[in-house]
Short mmCIF file of C-alpha atoms in Angstrom, two decimals:
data_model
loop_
_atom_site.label_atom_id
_atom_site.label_comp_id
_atom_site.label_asym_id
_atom_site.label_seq_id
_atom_site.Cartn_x
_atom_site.Cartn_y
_atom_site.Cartn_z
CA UNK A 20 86.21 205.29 115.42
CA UNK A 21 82.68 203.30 114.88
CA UNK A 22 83.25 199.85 116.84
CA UNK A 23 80.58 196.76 116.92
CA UNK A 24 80.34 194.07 119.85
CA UNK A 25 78.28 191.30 120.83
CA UNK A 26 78.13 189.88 124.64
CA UNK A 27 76.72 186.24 123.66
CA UNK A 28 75.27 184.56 120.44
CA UNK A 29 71.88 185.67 121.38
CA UNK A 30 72.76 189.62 121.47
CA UNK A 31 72.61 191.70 118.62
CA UNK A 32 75.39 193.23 117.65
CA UNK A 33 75.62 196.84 119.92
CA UNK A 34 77.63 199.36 117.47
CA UNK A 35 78.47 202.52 118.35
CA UNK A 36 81.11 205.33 117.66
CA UNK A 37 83.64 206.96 119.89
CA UNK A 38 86.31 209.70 119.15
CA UNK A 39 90.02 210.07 120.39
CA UNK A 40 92.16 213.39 120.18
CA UNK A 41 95.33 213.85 121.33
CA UNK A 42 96.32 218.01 120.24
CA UNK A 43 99.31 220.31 121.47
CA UNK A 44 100.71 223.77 120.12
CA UNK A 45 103.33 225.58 121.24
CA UNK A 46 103.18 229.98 121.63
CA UNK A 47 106.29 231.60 121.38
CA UNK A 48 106.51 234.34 123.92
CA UNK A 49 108.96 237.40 124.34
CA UNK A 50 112.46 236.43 126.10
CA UNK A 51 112.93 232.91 125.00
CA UNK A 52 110.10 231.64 126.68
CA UNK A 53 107.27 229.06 125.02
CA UNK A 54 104.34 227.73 126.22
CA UNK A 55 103.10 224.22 125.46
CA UNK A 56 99.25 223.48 125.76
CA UNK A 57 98.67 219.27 124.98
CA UNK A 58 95.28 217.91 125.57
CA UNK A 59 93.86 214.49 125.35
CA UNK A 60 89.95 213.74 124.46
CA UNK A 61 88.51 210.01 124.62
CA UNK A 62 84.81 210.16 124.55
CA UNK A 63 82.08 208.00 126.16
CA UNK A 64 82.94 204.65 124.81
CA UNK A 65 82.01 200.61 125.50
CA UNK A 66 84.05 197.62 125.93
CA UNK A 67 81.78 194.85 126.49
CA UNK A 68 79.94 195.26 129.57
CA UNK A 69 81.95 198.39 131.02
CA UNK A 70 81.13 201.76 130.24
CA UNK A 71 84.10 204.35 130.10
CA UNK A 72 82.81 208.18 130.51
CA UNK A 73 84.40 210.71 128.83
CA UNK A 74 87.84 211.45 129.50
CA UNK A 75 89.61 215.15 129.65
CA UNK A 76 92.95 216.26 130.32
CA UNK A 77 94.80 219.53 129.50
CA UNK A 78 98.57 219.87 130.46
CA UNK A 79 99.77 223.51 130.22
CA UNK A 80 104.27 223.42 130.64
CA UNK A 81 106.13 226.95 130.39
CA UNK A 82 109.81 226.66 129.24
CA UNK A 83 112.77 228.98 129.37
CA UNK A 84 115.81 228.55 126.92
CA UNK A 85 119.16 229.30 128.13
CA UNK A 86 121.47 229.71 125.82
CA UNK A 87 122.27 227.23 123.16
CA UNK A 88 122.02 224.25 124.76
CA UNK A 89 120.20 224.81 128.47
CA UNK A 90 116.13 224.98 129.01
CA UNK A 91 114.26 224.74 132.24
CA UNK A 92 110.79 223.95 132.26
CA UNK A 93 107.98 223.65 134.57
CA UNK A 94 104.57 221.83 133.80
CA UNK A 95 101.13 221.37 134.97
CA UNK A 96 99.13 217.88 134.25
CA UNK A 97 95.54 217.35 134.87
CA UNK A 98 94.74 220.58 135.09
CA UNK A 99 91.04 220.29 135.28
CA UNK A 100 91.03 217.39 137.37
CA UNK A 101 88.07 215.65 136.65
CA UNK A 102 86.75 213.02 137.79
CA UNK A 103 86.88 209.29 135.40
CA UNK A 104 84.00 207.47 135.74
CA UNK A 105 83.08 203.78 134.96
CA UNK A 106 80.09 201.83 134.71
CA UNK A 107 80.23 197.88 135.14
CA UNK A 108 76.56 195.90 134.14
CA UNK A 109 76.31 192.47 134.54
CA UNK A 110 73.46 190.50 134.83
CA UNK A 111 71.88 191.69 138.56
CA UNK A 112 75.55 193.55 138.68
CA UNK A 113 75.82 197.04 138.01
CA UNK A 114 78.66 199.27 139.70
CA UNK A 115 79.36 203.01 138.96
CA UNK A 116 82.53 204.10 140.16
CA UNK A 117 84.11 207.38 140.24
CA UNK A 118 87.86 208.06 140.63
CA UNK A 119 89.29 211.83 141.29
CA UNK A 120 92.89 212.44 139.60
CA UNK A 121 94.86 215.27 141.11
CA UNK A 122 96.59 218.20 139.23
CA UNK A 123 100.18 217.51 139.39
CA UNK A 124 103.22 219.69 139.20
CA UNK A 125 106.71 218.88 136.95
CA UNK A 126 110.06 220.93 136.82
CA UNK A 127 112.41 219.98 134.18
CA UNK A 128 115.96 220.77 133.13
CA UNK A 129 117.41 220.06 129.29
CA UNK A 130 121.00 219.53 128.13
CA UNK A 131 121.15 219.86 124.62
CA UNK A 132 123.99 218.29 122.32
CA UNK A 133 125.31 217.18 119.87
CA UNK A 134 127.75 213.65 119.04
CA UNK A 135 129.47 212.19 116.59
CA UNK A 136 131.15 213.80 113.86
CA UNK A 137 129.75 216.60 112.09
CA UNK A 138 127.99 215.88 108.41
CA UNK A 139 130.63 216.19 105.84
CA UNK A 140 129.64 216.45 101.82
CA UNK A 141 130.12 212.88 100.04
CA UNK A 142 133.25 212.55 98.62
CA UNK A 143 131.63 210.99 95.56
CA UNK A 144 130.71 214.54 94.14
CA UNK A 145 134.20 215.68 94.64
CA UNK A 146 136.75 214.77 92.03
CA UNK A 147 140.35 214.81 93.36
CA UNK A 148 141.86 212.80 90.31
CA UNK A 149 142.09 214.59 87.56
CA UNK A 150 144.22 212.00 85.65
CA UNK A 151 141.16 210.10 84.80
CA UNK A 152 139.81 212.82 82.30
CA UNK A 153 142.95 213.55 80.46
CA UNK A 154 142.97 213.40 77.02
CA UNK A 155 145.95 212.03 75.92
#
């Protein structure tokens, strides 16, 4: 995404580009397991006079299927754990801040079902009335 900004009427306009990804795939592994890798991306960007430094987080979560309807699953977030770091300028200002994020741990269980009735075929395409077409 390319983005433009200008602090006051007497700054030129300060453009600049910035990219955002947000990717996950799931493996299938032997025994009715699967493994889920998501990962989000935000690069160096600016919003007015802050400064946001890149931004990385990769969440890993292993699930086990049970049967038709029961999975158990237990995830990982953050597992880099990097640090976010902003910058704040002002005029005779300017503050650089770092912040450390923790991994963190998740355990899940699914219920899977169904409700409602089932899908039935339209009874427009059947014809049960046969007396309509008779030729007499």
């Amino acid at each position: 995404m390319i983005t433009s900004q200008k602090l006051s009427d007497k700054d030129s306009f300060d453009t600049f580009g910035y990219l955002q990804l947000v990717a996950s795939t799931t493996f299938l592994l032997p025994k009715g397991f699967n493994l889920t890798m998501s990962c989000f991306y935000n690069s160096k960007m600016k919003i007015g006079n802050i400064t946001v430094f890149p931004i990385l987080n990769l969440n890993p979560t292993l699930q086990k299927q049970f049967g038709k309807h029961w999975s158990v699953s237990v995830g990982l977030e953050n597992i880099m754990q990097r640090k976010s770091k902003i910058r704040t300028e002002s005029s005779g200002y300017n503050r650089f801040t770092f912040t450390k994020t923790y991994l963190s741990a998740k355990i899940g269980v699914t219920y899977k079902f169904n409700s409602g009735k089932g899908f039935s075929s339209p009874n427009i395409e059947k014809n049960t009335d046969n007396s309509r077409f008779s030729t007499e």
